[in-house]
mmCIF file of C-alpha atoms in Angstrom:
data_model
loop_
_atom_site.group_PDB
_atom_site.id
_atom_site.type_symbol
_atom_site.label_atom_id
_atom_site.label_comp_id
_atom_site.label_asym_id
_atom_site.label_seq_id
_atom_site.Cartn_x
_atom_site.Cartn_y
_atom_site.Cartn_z
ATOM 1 C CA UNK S 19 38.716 8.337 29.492
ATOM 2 C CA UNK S 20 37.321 6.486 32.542
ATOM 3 C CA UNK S 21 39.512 6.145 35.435
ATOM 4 C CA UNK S 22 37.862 3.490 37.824
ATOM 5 C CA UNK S 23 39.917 2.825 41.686
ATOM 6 C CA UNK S 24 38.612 -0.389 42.486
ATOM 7 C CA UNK S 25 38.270 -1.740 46.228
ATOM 8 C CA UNK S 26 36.998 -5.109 46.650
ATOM 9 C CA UNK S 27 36.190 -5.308 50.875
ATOM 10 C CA UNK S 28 33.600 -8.000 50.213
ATOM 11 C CA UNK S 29 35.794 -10.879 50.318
ATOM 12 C CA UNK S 30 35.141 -11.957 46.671
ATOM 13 C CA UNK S 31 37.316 -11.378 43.183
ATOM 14 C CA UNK S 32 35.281 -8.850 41.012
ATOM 15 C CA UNK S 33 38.075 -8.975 38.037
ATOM 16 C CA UNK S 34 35.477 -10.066 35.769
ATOM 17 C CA UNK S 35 33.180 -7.914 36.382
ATOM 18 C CA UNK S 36 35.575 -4.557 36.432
ATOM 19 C CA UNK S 37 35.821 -4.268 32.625
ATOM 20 C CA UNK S 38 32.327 -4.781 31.812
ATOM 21 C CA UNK S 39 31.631 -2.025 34.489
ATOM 22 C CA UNK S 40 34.227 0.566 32.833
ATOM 23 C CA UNK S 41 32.589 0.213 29.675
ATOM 24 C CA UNK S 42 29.106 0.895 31.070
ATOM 25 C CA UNK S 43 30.832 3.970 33.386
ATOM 26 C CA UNK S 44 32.546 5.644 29.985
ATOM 27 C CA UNK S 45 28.823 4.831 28.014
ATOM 28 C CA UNK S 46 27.141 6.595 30.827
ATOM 29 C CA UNK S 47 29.415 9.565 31.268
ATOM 30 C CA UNK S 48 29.639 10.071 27.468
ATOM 31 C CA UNK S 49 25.465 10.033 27.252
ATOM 32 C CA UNK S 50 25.145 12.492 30.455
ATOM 33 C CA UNK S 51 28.178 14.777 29.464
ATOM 34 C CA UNK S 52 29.508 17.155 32.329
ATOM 35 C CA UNK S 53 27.514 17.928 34.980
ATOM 36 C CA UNK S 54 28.279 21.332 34.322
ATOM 37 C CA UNK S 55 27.464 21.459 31.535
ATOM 38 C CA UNK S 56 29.962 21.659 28.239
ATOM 39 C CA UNK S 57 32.387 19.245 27.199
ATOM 40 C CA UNK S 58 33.769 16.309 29.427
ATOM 41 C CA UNK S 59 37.136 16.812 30.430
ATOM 42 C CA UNK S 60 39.466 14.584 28.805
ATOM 43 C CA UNK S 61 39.399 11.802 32.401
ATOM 44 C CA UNK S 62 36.811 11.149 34.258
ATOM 45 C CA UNK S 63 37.356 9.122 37.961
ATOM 46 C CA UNK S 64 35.575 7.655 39.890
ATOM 47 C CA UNK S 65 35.453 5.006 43.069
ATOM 48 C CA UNK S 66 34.163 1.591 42.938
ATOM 49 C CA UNK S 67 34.009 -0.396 45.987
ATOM 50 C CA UNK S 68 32.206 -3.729 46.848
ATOM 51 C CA UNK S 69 31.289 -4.483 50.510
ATOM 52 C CA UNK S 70 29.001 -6.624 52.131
ATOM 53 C CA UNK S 71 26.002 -5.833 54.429
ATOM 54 C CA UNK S 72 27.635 -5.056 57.591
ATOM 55 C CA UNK S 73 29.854 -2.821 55.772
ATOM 56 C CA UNK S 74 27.142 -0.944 54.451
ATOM 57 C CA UNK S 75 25.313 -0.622 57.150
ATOM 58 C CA UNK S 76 27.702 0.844 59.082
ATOM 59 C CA UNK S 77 28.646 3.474 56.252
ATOM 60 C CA UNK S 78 24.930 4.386 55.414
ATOM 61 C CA UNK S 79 24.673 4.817 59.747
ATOM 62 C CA UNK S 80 27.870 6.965 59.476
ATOM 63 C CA UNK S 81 27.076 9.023 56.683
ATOM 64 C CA UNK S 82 22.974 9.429 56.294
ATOM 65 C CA UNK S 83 22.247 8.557 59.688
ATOM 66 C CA UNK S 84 20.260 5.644 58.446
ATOM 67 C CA UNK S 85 21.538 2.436 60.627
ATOM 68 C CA UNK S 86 20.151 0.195 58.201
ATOM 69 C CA UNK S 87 21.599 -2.495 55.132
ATOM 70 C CA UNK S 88 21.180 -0.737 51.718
ATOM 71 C CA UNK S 89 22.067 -2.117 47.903
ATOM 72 C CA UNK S 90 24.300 1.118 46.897
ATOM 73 C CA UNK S 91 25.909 4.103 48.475
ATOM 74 C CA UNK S 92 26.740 7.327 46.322
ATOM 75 C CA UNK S 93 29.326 9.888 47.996
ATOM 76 C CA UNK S 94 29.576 12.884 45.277
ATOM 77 C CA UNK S 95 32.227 14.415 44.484
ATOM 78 C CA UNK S 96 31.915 16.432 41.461
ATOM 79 C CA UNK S 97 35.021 18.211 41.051
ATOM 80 C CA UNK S 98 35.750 19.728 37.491
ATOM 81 C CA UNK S 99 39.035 20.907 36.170
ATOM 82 C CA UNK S 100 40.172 21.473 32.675
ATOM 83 C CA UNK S 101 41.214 17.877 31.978
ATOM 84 C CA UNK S 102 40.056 15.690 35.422
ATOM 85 C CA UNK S 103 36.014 15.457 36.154
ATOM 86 C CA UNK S 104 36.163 13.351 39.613
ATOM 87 C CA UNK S 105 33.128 11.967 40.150
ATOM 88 C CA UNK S 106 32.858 10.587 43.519
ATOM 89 C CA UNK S 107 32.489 6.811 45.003
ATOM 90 C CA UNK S 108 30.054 4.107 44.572
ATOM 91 C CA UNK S 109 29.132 1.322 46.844
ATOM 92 C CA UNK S 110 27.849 -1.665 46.202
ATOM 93 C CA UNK S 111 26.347 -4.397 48.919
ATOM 94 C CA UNK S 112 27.334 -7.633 46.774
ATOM 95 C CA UNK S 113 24.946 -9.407 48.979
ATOM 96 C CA UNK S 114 22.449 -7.281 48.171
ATOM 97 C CA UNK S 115 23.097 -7.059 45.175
ATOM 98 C CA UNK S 116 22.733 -11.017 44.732
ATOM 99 C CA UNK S 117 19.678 -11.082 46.741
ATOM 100 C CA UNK S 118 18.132 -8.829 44.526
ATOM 101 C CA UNK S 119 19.134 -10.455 41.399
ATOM 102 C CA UNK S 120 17.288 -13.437 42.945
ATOM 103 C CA UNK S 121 14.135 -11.508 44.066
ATOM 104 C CA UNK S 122 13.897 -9.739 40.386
ATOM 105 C CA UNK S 123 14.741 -12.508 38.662
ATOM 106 C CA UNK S 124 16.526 -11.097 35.830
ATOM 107 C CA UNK S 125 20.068 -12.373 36.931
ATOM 108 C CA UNK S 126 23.561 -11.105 38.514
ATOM 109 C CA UNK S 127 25.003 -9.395 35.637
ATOM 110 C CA UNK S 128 21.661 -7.049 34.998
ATOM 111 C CA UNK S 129 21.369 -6.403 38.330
ATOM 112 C CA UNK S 130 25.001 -5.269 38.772
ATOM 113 C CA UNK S 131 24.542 -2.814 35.711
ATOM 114 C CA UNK S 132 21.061 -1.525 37.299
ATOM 115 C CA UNK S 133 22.738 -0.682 40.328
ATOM 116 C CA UNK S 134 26.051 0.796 38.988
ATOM 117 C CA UNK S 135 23.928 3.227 36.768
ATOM 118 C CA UNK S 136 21.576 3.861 39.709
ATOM 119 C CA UNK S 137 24.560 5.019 41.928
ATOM 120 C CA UNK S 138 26.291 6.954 39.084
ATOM 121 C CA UNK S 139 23.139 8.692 38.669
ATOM 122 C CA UNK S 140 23.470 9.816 42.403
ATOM 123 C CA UNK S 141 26.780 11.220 41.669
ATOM 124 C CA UNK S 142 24.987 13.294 38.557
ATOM 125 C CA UNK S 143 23.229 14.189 41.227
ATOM 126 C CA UNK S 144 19.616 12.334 40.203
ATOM 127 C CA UNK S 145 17.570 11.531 43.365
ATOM 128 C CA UNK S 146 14.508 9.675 43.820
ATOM 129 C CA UNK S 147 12.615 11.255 47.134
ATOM 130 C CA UNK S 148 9.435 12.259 45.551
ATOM 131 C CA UNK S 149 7.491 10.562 43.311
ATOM 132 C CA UNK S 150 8.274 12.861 39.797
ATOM 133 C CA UNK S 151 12.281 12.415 40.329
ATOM 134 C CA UNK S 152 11.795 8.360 41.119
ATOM 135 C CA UNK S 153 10.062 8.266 37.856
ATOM 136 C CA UNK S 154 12.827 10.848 36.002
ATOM 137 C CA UNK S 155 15.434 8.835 37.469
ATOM 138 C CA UNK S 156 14.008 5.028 36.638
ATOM 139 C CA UNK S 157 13.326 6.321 33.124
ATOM 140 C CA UNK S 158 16.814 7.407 32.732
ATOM 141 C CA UNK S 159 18.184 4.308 34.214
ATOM 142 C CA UNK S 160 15.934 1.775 31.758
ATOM 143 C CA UNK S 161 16.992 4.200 28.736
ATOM 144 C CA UNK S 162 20.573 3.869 29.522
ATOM 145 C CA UNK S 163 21.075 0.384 30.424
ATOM 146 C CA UNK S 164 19.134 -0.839 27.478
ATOM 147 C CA UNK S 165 21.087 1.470 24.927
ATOM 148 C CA UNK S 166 24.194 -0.098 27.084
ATOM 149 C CA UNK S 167 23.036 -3.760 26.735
ATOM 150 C CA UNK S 168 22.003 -3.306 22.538
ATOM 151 C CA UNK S 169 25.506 -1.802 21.922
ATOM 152 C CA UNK S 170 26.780 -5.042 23.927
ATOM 153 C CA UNK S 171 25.341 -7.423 21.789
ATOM 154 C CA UNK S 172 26.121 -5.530 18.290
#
């Protein structure tokens, strides 16, 4: 159902991580249906690439105007057709993403779950710019990733 085109620009082997991350994408998608509304189609795509900080940076300057380092980048899509749903791309800063893991202290593998759902979200179309959509959006993300984690360890 989930069709994930993986880029890896960061310099580092994610094959370990890409299977754990399809399973959370096809959880997600099947708990948030279409964004339309309806029935999923029957494939559902999306991008996944990892970068590093420079990287980034220079896409969150390019595309938001924003010339500063960021932990994920969401570029919606959102097309629908009878069979294909195409999401859109995520990025994810792999530095950040470790830095944060450190800072948080609840460890790599959480943190790159949190962030995966956090971009999805973004492609949904979830935002978090004022204070009643940050807490929507947070509450969502916590619901999701622990229904992901309990199925995990079942």
């Amino acid at each position: 159902m989930i069709e994930l085109y993986l880029d890896q620009l960061d310099g580092e082997d994610h094959g370990g991580e890409i299977a754990l991350l399809e399973e959370l994408f096809e959880f997600a998608v099947k708990r948030l249906g279409s964004p339309q509304g309806g029935a999923l189609p029957e494939l559902v795509e999306l991008s996944l690439t990892f970068v590093d900080g420079e990287e980034i940076q220079r896409l969150n300057r390019e595309y938001r105007g924003v010339d500063a380092i960021t932990d994920v980048l969401s570029f919606p899509l959102m097309e629908e057709h009878e069979e294909l749903l195409s999401l859109g791309d995520v990025v994810i800063n792999t530095q950040r993403l470790k830095e944060q893991a450190e800072e948080y202290g609840h460890g790599y593998r959480r943190e790159l779950l949190y962030l995966s759902l956090h971009s999805l979200l973004h492609l949904y179309g979830y935002d978090h710019q004022e204070e009643e959509e940050k807490r929507e959006m947070r509450a969502l993300e916590e619901e999701l990733l622990e229904a992901f984690e309990a199925g995990q360890r079942s």
